[in-house]
PDB file of C-alpha atoms in Angstrom:
ATOM      1  CA  MET A   1      63.021  11.439 -21.703  1.00  0.00           C
ATOM      2  CA  SER A   2      65.617   8.648 -21.605  1.00  0.00           C
ATOM      3  CA  ASP A   3      65.884   5.881 -24.188  1.00  0.00           C
ATOM      4  CA  THR A   4      64.604   3.358 -21.638  1.00  0.00           C
ATOM      5  CA  GLN A   5      61.532   5.479 -20.937  1.00  0.00           C
ATOM      6  CA  LYS A   6      60.918   5.915 -24.665  1.00  0.00           C
ATOM      7  CA  ASN A   7      61.120   2.163 -25.246  1.00  0.00           C
ATOM      8  CA  SER A   8      58.883   1.576 -22.259  1.00  0.00           C
ATOM      9  CA  LEU A   9      56.336   4.113 -23.494  1.00  0.00           C
ATOM     10  CA  SER A  10      56.324   2.612 -27.009  1.00  0.00           C
ATOM     11  CA  TYR A  11      55.678  -0.792 -25.465  1.00  0.00           C
ATOM     12  CA  LEU A  12      52.750   0.456 -23.416  1.00  0.00           C
ATOM     13  CA  ILE A  13      50.953   2.241 -26.260  1.00  0.00           C
ATOM     14  CA  SER A  14      51.562  -0.393 -28.936  1.00  0.00           C
ATOM     15  CA  PRO A  15      48.176  -1.897 -29.895  1.00  0.00           C
ATOM     16  CA  ALA A  16      49.808  -5.272 -30.588  1.00  0.00           C
ATOM     17  CA  HIS A  17      50.282  -5.838 -26.853  1.00  0.00           C
ATOM     18  CA  TYR A  18      46.613  -5.113 -26.168  1.00  0.00           C
ATOM     19  CA  PHE A  19      44.723  -6.970 -28.902  1.00  0.00           C
ATOM     20  CA  GLY A  20      42.996  -9.021 -26.214  1.00  0.00           C
ATOM     21  CA  GLY A  21      42.029  -5.936 -24.217  1.00  0.00           C
ATOM     22  CA  ILE A  22      40.740  -4.179 -27.344  1.00  0.00           C
ATOM     23  CA  THR A  23      38.648  -7.274 -28.131  1.00  0.00           C
ATOM     24  CA  PHE A  24      37.119  -7.031 -24.666  1.00  0.00           C
ATOM     25  CA  LEU A  25      36.506  -3.312 -25.237  1.00  0.00           C
ATOM     26  CA  PHE A  26      34.539  -4.113 -28.396  1.00  0.00           C
ATOM     27  CA  LEU A  27      32.560  -6.684 -26.409  1.00  0.00           C
ATOM     28  CA  LEU A  28      31.533  -3.997 -23.936  1.00  0.00           C
ATOM     29  CA  ILE A  29      30.450  -1.749 -26.822  1.00  0.00           C
ATOM     30  CA  GLN A  30      28.387  -4.683 -28.125  1.00  0.00           C
ATOM     31  CA  VAL A  31      26.707  -5.132 -24.755  1.00  0.00           C
ATOM     32  CA  PHE A  32      26.049  -1.389 -24.338  1.00  0.00           C
ATOM     33  CA  THR A  33      24.474  -0.928 -27.771  1.00  0.00           C
ATOM     34  CA  GLY A  34      22.745  -4.314 -27.567  1.00  0.00           C
ATOM     35  CA  VAL A  35      20.841  -3.264 -24.443  1.00  0.00           C
ATOM     36  CA  PHE A  36      19.253  -0.323 -26.294  1.00  0.00           C
ATOM     37  CA  LEU A  37      18.419  -2.503 -29.291  1.00  0.00           C
ATOM     38  CA  PHE A  38      16.963  -5.147 -26.979  1.00  0.00           C
ATOM     39  CA  MET A  39      14.612  -2.595 -25.414  1.00  0.00           C
ATOM     40  CA  ASN A  40      13.158  -1.629 -28.807  1.00  0.00           C
ATOM     41  CA  PHE A  41      13.203  -4.870 -30.817  1.00  0.00           C
ATOM     42  CA  ILE A  42      10.106  -7.107 -30.753  1.00  0.00           C
ATOM     43  CA  PRO A  43      11.039 -10.760 -31.468  1.00  0.00           C
ATOM     44  CA  TYR A  44       7.731 -11.773 -33.039  1.00  0.00           C
ATOM     45  CA  VAL A  45       7.264 -12.583 -36.704  1.00  0.00           C
ATOM     46  CA  SER A  46       4.340 -10.181 -37.028  1.00  0.00           C
ATOM     47  CA  GLU A  47       6.216  -7.228 -35.490  1.00  0.00           C
ATOM     48  CA  ALA A  48       9.931  -7.916 -35.783  1.00  0.00           C
ATOM     49  CA  TYR A  49      10.502  -6.185 -39.109  1.00  0.00           C
ATOM     50  CA  GLN A  50       8.431  -3.126 -38.191  1.00  0.00           C
ATOM     51  CA  SER A  51      10.369  -2.766 -34.947  1.00  0.00           C
ATOM     52  CA  LEU A  52      13.549  -2.909 -37.033  1.00  0.00           C
ATOM     53  CA  VAL A  53      12.134  -0.154 -39.261  1.00  0.00           C
ATOM     54  CA  TYR A  54      11.390   1.911 -36.152  1.00  0.00           C
ATOM     55  CA  ILE A  55      14.908   1.428 -34.735  1.00  0.00           C
ATOM     56  CA  THR A  56      16.624   2.240 -38.034  1.00  0.00           C
ATOM     57  CA  ASN A  57      14.436   4.986 -39.519  1.00  0.00           C
ATOM     58  CA  ILE A  58      12.515   6.606 -36.666  1.00  0.00           C
ATOM     59  CA  MET A  59      14.151   6.125 -33.262  1.00  0.00           C
ATOM     60  CA  PRO A  60      16.621   8.939 -32.442  1.00  0.00           C
ATOM     61  CA  TYR A  61      20.150   7.697 -33.149  1.00  0.00           C
ATOM     62  CA  GLY A  62      18.736   4.243 -33.790  1.00  0.00           C
ATOM     63  CA  PHE A  63      20.650   3.840 -37.063  1.00  0.00           C
ATOM     64  CA  PHE A  64      23.807   4.943 -35.223  1.00  0.00           C
ATOM     65  CA  LEU A  65      23.308   2.301 -32.512  1.00  0.00           C
ATOM     66  CA  ARG A  66      22.689  -0.431 -35.100  1.00  0.00           C
ATOM     67  CA  THR A  67      25.774   0.624 -37.036  1.00  0.00           C
ATOM     68  CA  LEU A  68      27.955   0.772 -33.927  1.00  0.00           C
ATOM     69  CA  HIS A  69      26.614  -2.623 -32.821  1.00  0.00           C
ATOM     70  CA  ARG A  70      27.440  -4.172 -36.183  1.00  0.00           C
ATOM     71  CA  TYR A  71      30.861  -2.547 -36.624  1.00  0.00           C
ATOM     72  CA  SER A  72      31.931  -3.490 -33.089  1.00  0.00           C
ATOM     73  CA  ALA A  73      30.996  -7.108 -33.884  1.00  0.00           C
ATOM     74  CA  PHE A  74      33.319  -7.038 -36.895  1.00  0.00           C
ATOM     75  CA  GLY A  75      35.996  -5.297 -34.837  1.00  0.00           C
ATOM     76  CA  MET A  76      35.677  -7.900 -32.103  1.00  0.00           C
ATOM     77  CA  ILE A  77      36.234 -10.754 -34.570  1.00  0.00           C
ATOM     78  CA  ILE A  78      39.192  -9.023 -36.243  1.00  0.00           C
ATOM     79  CA  MET A  79      40.886  -8.192 -32.943  1.00  0.00           C
ATOM     80  CA  CYS A  80      40.251 -11.689 -31.614  1.00  0.00           C
ATOM     81  CA  LEU A  81      41.957 -13.180 -34.676  1.00  0.00           C
ATOM     82  CA  LEU A  82      44.885 -10.760 -34.380  1.00  0.00           C
ATOM     83  CA  HIS A  83      45.195 -11.569 -30.686  1.00  0.00           C
ATOM     84  CA  MET A  84      45.326 -15.304 -31.408  1.00  0.00           C
ATOM     85  CA  LEU A  85      47.817 -14.744 -34.240  1.00  0.00           C
ATOM     86  CA  ARG A  86      50.117 -12.857 -31.892  1.00  0.00           C
ATOM     87  CA  MET A  87      49.801 -15.563 -29.231  1.00  0.00           C
ATOM     88  CA  TYR A  88      50.700 -18.169 -31.860  1.00  0.00           C
ATOM     89  CA  THR A  89      53.686 -16.313 -33.305  1.00  0.00           C
ATOM     90  CA  THR A  90      55.085 -15.661 -29.817  1.00  0.00           C
ATOM     91  CA  LYS A  91      54.450 -19.314 -28.835  1.00  0.00           C
ATOM     92  CA  ARG A  92      52.164 -18.327 -25.974  1.00  0.00           C
ATOM     93  CA  TYR A  93      49.724 -21.061 -26.885  1.00  0.00           C
ATOM     94  CA  LEU A  94      51.989 -23.839 -25.605  1.00  0.00           C
ATOM     95  CA  ARG A  95      51.798 -25.359 -22.156  1.00  0.00           C
ATOM     96  CA  PRO A  96      51.432 -24.105 -19.460  1.00  0.00           C
ATOM     97  CA  ARG A  97      49.329 -21.499 -21.308  1.00  0.00           C
ATOM     98  CA  ASP A  98      47.310 -24.137 -23.151  1.00  0.00           C
ATOM     99  CA  VAL A  99      44.122 -23.575 -21.136  1.00  0.00           C
ATOM    100  CA  GLY A 100      44.196 -19.877 -21.963  1.00  0.00           C
ATOM    101  CA  TRP A 101      44.642 -20.738 -25.655  1.00  0.00           C
ATOM    102  CA  ILE A 102      41.795 -23.286 -25.683  1.00  0.00           C
ATOM    103  CA  THR A 103      39.377 -20.934 -23.940  1.00  0.00           C
ATOM    104  CA  GLY A 104      40.407 -18.277 -26.463  1.00  0.00           C
ATOM    105  CA  VAL A 105      39.475 -20.601 -29.343  1.00  0.00           C
ATOM    106  CA  VAL A 106      36.118 -21.296 -27.666  1.00  0.00           C
ATOM    107  CA  LEU A 107      35.571 -17.560 -27.245  1.00  0.00           C
ATOM    108  CA  LEU A 108      36.279 -17.011 -30.952  1.00  0.00           C
ATOM    109  CA  PHE A 109      33.759 -19.731 -31.848  1.00  0.00           C
ATOM    110  CA  ILE A 110      31.085 -18.199 -29.621  1.00  0.00           C
ATOM    111  CA  THR A 111      31.834 -14.737 -31.019  1.00  0.00           C
ATOM    112  CA  LEU A 112      31.253 -16.006 -34.558  1.00  0.00           C
ATOM    113  CA  LEU A 113      27.971 -17.595 -33.455  1.00  0.00           C
ATOM    114  CA  VAL A 114      26.891 -14.348 -31.793  1.00  0.00           C
ATOM    115  CA  THR A 115      27.519 -12.492 -35.045  1.00  0.00           C
ATOM    116  CA  LEU A 116      25.637 -15.090 -37.098  1.00  0.00           C
ATOM    117  CA  THR A 117      22.620 -15.151 -34.790  1.00  0.00           C
ATOM    118  CA  GLY A 118      22.699 -11.352 -34.716  1.00  0.00           C
ATOM    119  CA  PHE A 119      22.324 -11.156 -38.478  1.00  0.00           C
ATOM    120  CA  LEU A 120      19.447 -13.635 -38.421  1.00  0.00           C
ATOM    121  CA  THR A 121      17.763 -11.913 -35.481  1.00  0.00           C
ATOM    122  CA  SER A 122      17.701  -8.577 -37.328  1.00  0.00           C
ATOM    123  CA  PHE A 123      14.880 -10.015 -39.472  1.00  0.00           C
ATOM    124  CA  ASP A 124      15.726  -7.881 -42.504  1.00  0.00           C
ATOM    125  CA  GLY A 125      15.269  -9.164 -46.049  1.00  0.00           C
ATOM    126  CA  PHE A 126      18.374 -11.370 -46.017  1.00  0.00           C
ATOM    127  CA  SER A 127      17.503 -12.756 -42.601  1.00  0.00           C
ATOM    128  CA  GLN A 128      13.998 -13.671 -43.700  1.00  0.00           C
ATOM    129  CA  VAL A 129      15.335 -15.473 -46.773  1.00  0.00           C
ATOM    130  CA  VAL A 130      17.670 -17.537 -44.571  1.00  0.00           C
ATOM    131  CA  LEU A 131      14.937 -18.274 -42.040  1.00  0.00           C
ATOM    132  CA  ASN A 132      12.575 -19.294 -44.827  1.00  0.00           C
ATOM    133  CA  GLY A 133      15.207 -21.666 -46.141  1.00  0.00           C
ATOM    134  CA  LEU A 134      15.770 -23.153 -42.697  1.00  0.00           C
ATOM    135  CA  ALA A 135      12.025 -23.472 -42.165  1.00  0.00           C
ATOM    136  CA  ASP A 136      11.721 -25.405 -45.421  1.00  0.00           C
ATOM    137  CA  PHE A 137      14.701 -27.580 -44.534  1.00  0.00           C
ATOM    138  CA  PHE A 138      13.247 -28.540 -41.151  1.00  0.00           C
ATOM    139  CA  LYS A 139       9.746 -28.747 -42.676  1.00  0.00           C
ATOM    140  CA  ILE A 140       8.106 -26.396 -40.220  1.00  0.00           C
ATOM    141  CA  GLY A 141       6.454 -24.195 -42.851  1.00  0.00           C
ATOM    142  CA  ARG A 142       7.773 -21.124 -44.613  1.00  0.00           C
ATOM    143  CA  ARG A 143       5.493 -18.664 -42.817  1.00  0.00           C
ATOM    144  CA  ASP A 144       5.199 -20.430 -39.506  1.00  0.00           C
ATOM    145  CA  PHE A 145       8.687 -20.130 -38.055  1.00  0.00           C
ATOM    146  CA  GLN A 146       8.061 -18.155 -34.882  1.00  0.00           C
ATOM    147  CA  SER A 147       9.802 -20.923 -32.906  1.00  0.00           C
ATOM    148  CA  LEU A 148      12.807 -20.697 -35.233  1.00  0.00           C
ATOM    149  CA  LEU A 149      13.039 -16.931 -34.738  1.00  0.00           C
ATOM    150  CA  SER A 150      12.598 -17.278 -30.969  1.00  0.00           C
ATOM    151  CA  ILE A 151      15.334 -19.907 -30.692  1.00  0.00           C
ATOM    152  CA  ASN A 152      17.721 -17.765 -32.736  1.00  0.00           C
ATOM    153  CA  TYR A 153      16.884 -14.670 -30.654  1.00  0.00           C
ATOM    154  CA  GLY A 154      17.366 -16.625 -27.433  1.00  0.00           C
ATOM    155  CA  LEU A 155      20.762 -17.895 -28.588  1.00  0.00           C
ATOM    156  CA  HIS A 156      21.804 -14.363 -29.496  1.00  0.00           C
ATOM    157  CA  LEU A 157      21.109 -13.335 -25.889  1.00  0.00           C
ATOM    158  CA  LEU A 158      22.624 -16.490 -24.370  1.00  0.00           C
ATOM    159  CA  PHE A 159      25.961 -16.508 -26.181  1.00  0.00           C
ATOM    160  CA  PRO A 160      27.228 -13.206 -24.655  1.00  0.00           C
ATOM    161  CA  ILE A 161      26.604 -14.706 -21.206  1.00  0.00           C
ATOM    162  CA  LEU A 162      28.718 -17.717 -22.212  1.00  0.00           C
ATOM    163  CA  ILE A 163      31.429 -15.333 -23.391  1.00  0.00           C
ATOM    164  CA  PHE A 164      31.673 -13.762 -19.943  1.00  0.00           C
ATOM    165  CA  VAL A 165      31.708 -17.217 -18.319  1.00  0.00           C
ATOM    166  CA  PHE A 166      34.625 -18.368 -20.472  1.00  0.00           C
ATOM    167  CA  LEU A 167      36.379 -15.018 -19.994  1.00  0.00           C
ATOM    168  CA  ILE A 168      36.584 -15.732 -16.265  1.00  0.00           C
ATOM    169  CA  THR A 169      38.550 -18.911 -16.992  1.00  0.00           C
ATOM    170  CA  HIS A 170      40.511 -17.216 -19.772  1.00  0.00           C
ATOM    171  CA  PHE A 171      41.687 -14.355 -17.550  1.00  0.00           C
ATOM    172  CA  SER A 172      42.362 -16.603 -14.560  1.00  0.00           C
ATOM    173  CA  ARG A 173      44.805 -18.724 -16.579  1.00  0.00           C
ATOM    174  CA  ILE A 174      46.870 -15.761 -17.793  1.00  0.00           C
ATOM    175  CA  ALA A 175      49.678 -14.491 -15.613  1.00  0.00           C
ATOM    176  CA  ARG A 176      49.130 -10.805 -16.363  1.00  0.00           C
ATOM    177  CA  PRO A 177      45.879 -10.407 -18.326  1.00  0.00           C
ATOM    178  CA  LYS A 178      45.480  -7.034 -20.012  1.00  0.00           C
ATOM    179  CA  VAL A 179      41.714  -6.816 -19.502  1.00  0.00           C
ATOM    180  CA  PHE A 180      41.596  -3.205 -20.648  1.00  0.00           C
ATOM    181  CA  PRO A 181      44.008  -1.371 -22.927  1.00  0.00           C
ATOM    182  CA  PRO A 182      45.501   1.939 -21.727  1.00  0.00           C
ATOM    183  CA  SER A 183      43.039   4.821 -21.642  1.00  0.00           C
ATOM    184  CA  SER A 184      44.727   6.436 -24.667  1.00  0.00           C
ATOM    185  CA  LEU A 185      44.146   3.343 -26.823  1.00  0.00           C
ATOM    186  CA  SER A 186      40.645   2.885 -25.428  1.00  0.00           C
ATOM    187  CA  PHE A 187      39.621   6.409 -26.402  1.00  0.00           C
ATOM    188  CA  LEU A 188      41.336   5.995 -29.764  1.00  0.00           C
ATOM    189  CA  PHE A 189      39.395   2.859 -30.709  1.00  0.00           C
ATOM    190  CA  ILE A 190      36.116   4.113 -29.278  1.00  0.00           C
ATOM    191  CA  GLY A 191      36.549   7.327 -31.258  1.00  0.00           C
ATOM    192  CA  LEU A 192      37.392   5.320 -34.372  1.00  0.00           C
ATOM    193  CA  MET A 193      34.240   3.220 -34.028  1.00  0.00           C
ATOM    194  CA  VAL A 194      32.077   6.287 -33.395  1.00  0.00           C
ATOM    195  CA  ALA A 195      33.580   8.058 -36.424  1.00  0.00           C
ATOM    196  CA  LEU A 196      33.047   5.037 -38.702  1.00  0.00           C
ATOM    197  CA  SER A 197      29.472   4.665 -37.474  1.00  0.00           C
ATOM    198  CA  GLY A 198      28.798   8.366 -38.035  1.00  0.00           C
ATOM    199  CA  PHE A 199      30.375   8.711 -41.471  1.00  0.00           C
ATOM    200  CA  PHE A 200      29.446   5.283 -42.832  1.00  0.00           C
ATOM    201  CA  PRO A 201      26.115   4.341 -41.229  1.00  0.00           C
ATOM    202  CA  ILE A 202      24.011   1.410 -42.359  1.00  0.00           C
ATOM    203  CA  ALA A 203      21.376   2.318 -44.913  1.00  0.00           C
ATOM    204  CA  SER A 204      17.760   2.985 -43.979  1.00  0.00           C
ATOM    205  CA  ILE A 205      15.406   0.118 -44.750  1.00  0.00           C
ATOM    206  CA  ALA A 206      12.101  -0.016 -46.626  1.00  0.00           C
ATOM    207  CA  ASN A 207       8.790  -0.333 -44.830  1.00  0.00           C
ATOM    208  CA  THR A 208       8.423  -3.798 -46.350  1.00  0.00           C
ATOM    209  CA  PRO A 209      11.311  -6.272 -46.609  1.00  0.00           C
ATOM    210  CA  GLU A 210      12.983  -6.834 -49.960  1.00  0.00           C
ATOM    211  CA  LEU A 211      13.390 -10.584 -49.943  1.00  0.00           C
ATOM    212  CA  GLY A 212      15.156 -10.890 -53.294  1.00  0.00           C
ATOM    213  CA  SER A 213      16.105 -14.404 -54.333  1.00  0.00           C
ATOM    214  CA  SER A 214      14.667 -17.096 -52.069  1.00  0.00           C
ATOM    215  CA  ASN A 215      16.935 -19.869 -53.382  1.00  0.00           C
ATOM    216  CA  PHE A 216      18.861 -20.174 -50.154  1.00  0.00           C
ATOM    217  CA  GLU A 217      20.397 -23.575 -49.517  1.00  0.00           C
ATOM    218  CA  PRO A 218      20.705 -24.345 -45.790  1.00  0.00           C
ATOM    219  CA  MET A 219      23.287 -27.042 -46.522  1.00  0.00           C
ATOM    220  CA  ARG A 220      25.755 -24.321 -47.467  1.00  0.00           C
ATOM    221  CA  LEU A 221      25.258 -22.721 -44.065  1.00  0.00           C
ATOM    222  CA  PHE A 222      25.699 -26.059 -42.298  1.00  0.00           C
ATOM    223  CA  LEU A 223      28.766 -26.835 -44.417  1.00  0.00           C
ATOM    224  CA  GLY A 224      30.296 -23.483 -43.533  1.00  0.00           C
ATOM    225  CA  LEU A 225      29.605 -24.036 -39.822  1.00  0.00           C
ATOM    226  CA  GLY A 226      31.091 -27.529 -40.078  1.00  0.00           C
ATOM    227  CA  ILE A 227      34.282 -26.304 -41.747  1.00  0.00           C
ATOM    228  CA  MET A 228      34.606 -23.492 -39.193  1.00  0.00           C
ATOM    229  CA  THR A 229      34.144 -25.971 -36.337  1.00  0.00           C
ATOM    230  CA  VAL A 230      36.795 -28.347 -37.703  1.00  0.00           C
ATOM    231  CA  ILE A 231      39.299 -25.503 -38.116  1.00  0.00           C
ATOM    232  CA  LEU A 232      38.688 -24.257 -34.572  1.00  0.00           C
ATOM    233  CA  VAL A 233      38.990 -27.779 -33.131  1.00  0.00           C
ATOM    234  CA  ILE A 234      42.375 -28.131 -34.850  1.00  0.00           C
ATOM    235  CA  LEU A 235      43.418 -24.765 -33.422  1.00  0.00           C
ATOM    236  CA  ALA A 236      42.313 -25.862 -29.952  1.00  0.00           C
ATOM    237  CA  PHE A 237      44.557 -28.931 -30.143  1.00  0.00           C
ATOM    238  CA  LEU A 238      47.622 -27.023 -31.380  1.00  0.00           C
ATOM    239  CA  PRO A 239      49.294 -26.977 -27.933  1.00  0.00           C
ATOM    240  CA  TYR A 240      49.247 -30.785 -27.915  1.00  0.00           C
ATOM    241  CA  LEU A 241      50.349 -31.407 -31.507  1.00  0.00           C
ATOM    242  CA  LYS A 242      53.883 -30.296 -30.753  1.00  0.00           C
ATOM    243  CA  LYS A 243      55.954 -32.176 -28.204  1.00  0.00           C
ATOM    244  CA  GLN A 244      57.410 -29.891 -25.591  1.00  0.00           C
ATOM    245  CA  LYS A 245      58.822 -29.910 -22.130  1.00  0.00           C
ATOM    246  CA  SER A 246      56.796 -28.414 -19.301  1.00  0.00           C
ATOM    247  CA  ILE A 247      57.897 -24.952 -18.200  1.00  0.00           C
ATOM    248  CA  TYR A 248      57.708 -24.219 -14.498  1.00  0.00           C
ATOM    249  CA  ALA A 249      59.726 -22.545 -11.778  1.00  0.00           C
ATOM    250  CA  TYR A 250      61.694 -24.483  -9.205  1.00  0.00           C
ATOM    251  CA  VAL A 251      63.407 -23.372  -6.007  1.00  0.00           C
ATOM    252  CA  ASP A 252      66.866 -24.389  -4.791  1.00  0.00           C
ATOM    253  CA  GLU A 253      65.731 -25.144  -1.248  1.00  0.00           C
ATOM    254  CA  THR A 254      69.272 -25.484   0.055  1.00  0.00           C
ATOM    255  CA  ARG A 255      69.930 -21.778  -0.620  1.00  0.00           C
ATOM    256  CA  CYS A 256      66.440 -20.299  -0.131  1.00  0.00           C
ATOM    257  CA  THR A 257      66.258 -17.770   2.728  1.00  0.00           C
ATOM    258  CA  GLY A 258      62.498 -18.128   3.153  1.00  0.00           C
ATOM    259  CA  CYS A 259      61.747 -14.432   2.618  1.00  0.00           C
ATOM    260  CA  MET A 260      58.668 -15.450   0.531  1.00  0.00           C
ATOM    261  CA  TYR A 261      58.901 -12.297  -1.580  1.00  0.00           C
ATOM    262  CA  CYS A 262      58.450 -14.545  -4.606  1.00  0.00           C
ATOM    263  CA  ALA A 263      55.082 -15.687  -3.224  1.00  0.00           C
ATOM    264  CA  ASP A 264      53.972 -12.065  -2.860  1.00  0.00           C
ATOM    265  CA  VAL A 265      54.648 -11.229  -6.518  1.00  0.00           C
ATOM    266  CA  CYS A 266      53.389 -14.510  -8.052  1.00  0.00           C
ATOM    267  CA  PRO A 267      50.186 -13.634  -9.987  1.00  0.00           C
ATOM    268  CA  LYS A 268      48.888 -17.224  -9.799  1.00  0.00           C
ATOM    269  CA  LYS A 269      49.671 -17.822  -6.107  1.00  0.00           C
ATOM    270  CA  ALA A 270      51.694 -20.846  -7.180  1.00  0.00           C
ATOM    271  CA  ILE A 271      54.366 -20.439  -4.483  1.00  0.00           C
ATOM    272  CA  ILE A 272      53.781 -21.461  -0.889  1.00  0.00           C
ATOM    273  CA  GLU A 273      55.850 -21.823   2.256  1.00  0.00           C
ATOM    274  CA  LYS A 274      57.304 -25.220   3.099  1.00  0.00           C
ATOM    275  CA  GLN A 275      59.100 -26.472   6.199  1.00  0.00           C
ATOM    276  CA  ILE A 276      62.308 -28.498   5.683  1.00  0.00           C
ATOM    277  CA  GLU A 277      64.749 -30.073   8.086  1.00  0.00           C
ATOM    278  CA  LYS A 278      68.422 -29.096   7.832  1.00  0.00           C
ATOM    279  CA  ASN A 279      71.082 -29.844  10.459  1.00  0.00           C
ATOM    280  CA  ASN A 280      68.336 -30.995  12.821  1.00  0.00           C
ATOM    281  CA  GLN A 281      66.633 -27.626  12.536  1.00  0.00           C
ATOM    282  CA  SER A 282      63.414 -26.623  10.803  1.00  0.00           C
ATOM    283  CA  TYR A 283      63.551 -23.906   8.150  1.00  0.00           C
ATOM    284  CA  ALA A 284      60.857 -22.193   6.084  1.00  0.00           C
ATOM    285  CA  VAL A 285      61.551 -22.148   2.353  1.00  0.00           C
ATOM    286  CA  ALA A 286      59.533 -21.434  -0.774  1.00  0.00           C
ATOM    287  CA  THR A 287      58.201 -24.213  -2.968  1.00  0.00           C
ATOM    288  CA  VAL A 288      56.395 -24.098  -6.314  1.00  0.00           C
ATOM    289  CA  LEU A 289      53.052 -25.770  -7.027  1.00  0.00           C
ATOM    290  CA  LYS A 290      53.713 -27.028 -10.549  1.00  0.00           C
ATOM    291  CA  HIS A 291      50.025 -27.422 -11.443  1.00  0.00           C
ATOM    292  CA  LYS A 292      49.486 -23.693 -10.808  1.00  0.00           C
ATOM    293  CA  CYS A 293      52.742 -22.319 -12.216  1.00  0.00           C
ATOM    294  CA  GLN A 294      52.376 -20.528 -15.558  1.00  0.00           C
ATOM    295  CA  GLY A 295      56.090 -20.227 -16.265  1.00  0.00           C
ATOM    296  CA  CYS A 296      55.886 -16.432 -16.478  1.00  0.00           C
ATOM    297  CA  GLY A 297      59.256 -15.892 -14.767  1.00  0.00           C
ATOM    298  CA  ILE A 298      58.168 -13.078 -12.451  1.00  0.00           C
ATOM    299  CA  CYS A 299      59.418 -14.950  -9.397  1.00  0.00           C
ATOM    300  CA  VAL A 300      62.802 -15.493 -11.032  1.00  0.00           C
ATOM    301  CA  GLY A 301      63.299 -11.789 -11.587  1.00  0.00           C
ATOM    302  CA  ALA A 302      62.004 -10.931  -8.116  1.00  0.00           C
ATOM    303  CA  CYS A 303      64.054 -13.449  -6.129  1.00  0.00           C
ATOM    304  CA  ARG A 304      66.594 -11.488  -4.074  1.00  0.00           C
ATOM    305  CA  SER A 305      68.751 -14.564  -3.501  1.00  0.00           C
ATOM    306  CA  SER A 306      68.680 -15.820  -7.100  1.00  0.00           C
ATOM    307  CA  VAL A 307      67.569 -19.288  -6.034  1.00  0.00           C
ATOM    308  CA  ILE A 308      64.615 -19.636  -8.436  1.00  0.00           C
ATOM    309  CA  GLN A 309      64.995 -20.779 -12.034  1.00  0.00           C
ATOM    310  CA  LEU A 310      62.661 -21.741 -14.841  1.00  0.00           C
ATOM    311  CA  GLU A 311      62.903 -25.315 -16.046  1.00  0.00           C
ATOM    312  CA  ASN A 312      63.196 -25.683 -19.861  1.00  0.00           C
ATOM    313  CA  HIS A 313      63.075 -21.930 -20.504  1.00  0.00           C
ATOM    314  CA  LYS A 314      65.531 -19.786 -22.428  1.00  0.00           C
ATOM    315  CA  ASP A 315      67.126 -16.907 -20.540  1.00  0.00           C
ATOM    316  CA  GLU A 316      66.425 -14.331 -23.254  1.00  0.00           C
ATOM    317  CA  ILE A 317      62.703 -15.127 -23.171  1.00  0.00           C
ATOM    318  CA  LEU A 318      62.720 -14.882 -19.398  1.00  0.00           C
ATOM    319  CA  LEU A 319      64.483 -11.524 -19.473  1.00  0.00           C
ATOM    320  CA  GLU A 320      61.882 -10.191 -21.916  1.00  0.00           C
ATOM    321  CA  GLU A 321      59.064 -11.325 -19.609  1.00  0.00           C
ATOM    322  CA  VAL A 322      60.654  -9.642 -16.587  1.00  0.00           C
ATOM    323  CA  ARG A 323      61.334  -6.485 -18.595  1.00  0.00           C
ATOM    324  CA  LYS A 324      57.654  -6.218 -19.522  1.00  0.00           C
ATOM    325  CA  VAL A 325      56.637  -6.574 -15.893  1.00  0.00           C
ATOM    326  CA  TRP A 326      59.111  -3.873 -14.890  1.00  0.00           C
ATOM    327  CA  ILE A 327      57.818  -1.524 -17.585  1.00  0.00           C
ATOM    328  CA  GLU A 328      54.195  -1.991 -16.555  1.00  0.00           C
ATOM    329  CA  GLN A 329      54.981  -1.405 -12.867  1.00  0.00           C
ATOM    330  CA  THR A 330      57.284   1.626 -13.224  1.00  0.00           C
ATOM    331  CA  LEU A 331      55.311   3.833 -15.632  1.00  0.00           C
TER     332      LEU A 331
END
């Protein structure tokens, strides 16, 4: 194997390049295990805890499903944070990738809410203490909070739908979204989650909830949510806090041959054919739609006549982008 192939292979199997895809993989594990939990959990105050006891202590592999569901939630948050950290350090949050960054921040926020509502929906001892505190805070009665449980359960089912809605926008604004990691990494992380769930399962629960201390202060929860919201709002506005020049491709129409190969390889369909007049004759040339261009540089590397350039973009960054495309297409 040549050095180029080795470098290409190391690029393809490096988890750092697929943090986003691994996050999506954990989401699918969440959905898969959540369906089985949904079919056996009863979201009523009088039966919720006993259904949890059945899932955890009696149902075949129920404790394994609960453990895998919980661990994949943690894994999803961790991978989402790592993915955003990598996007920040490689400056992929700046325009024209700002929409992808903002939708990513929204997805992180929804993911955190899914995890929070999941803990409260479980209706174990800790969950009941929190719900009791919220019931007292909203003055709906400590033992009469069926509506509170139902709202929380409904949100826990609604938020994953919102995640998929925002993922559509998130993927559509990325030039080459890695929706799934390579099969080797997928099997590796699935195996890791299965092994962790098998060797370190959640503990069985008592037939009656152990409520412990009931001195829960809802204001702490609201304060934590407020701080988290402020931090995420600041993150969402990061692309606009730093002044920068727009990055987009442009075509030298005087030298363009009109082959339109650049339009064929553009992942965002940001290049169209345009008719120009030259020497009293009409010629077809390529032109870039700036509002669609993501500044990925694929068209620059693909142009056979070398008439496309990226405005306000360093050559070494462009070469790295083209190299990644070449690696992904040749192996």
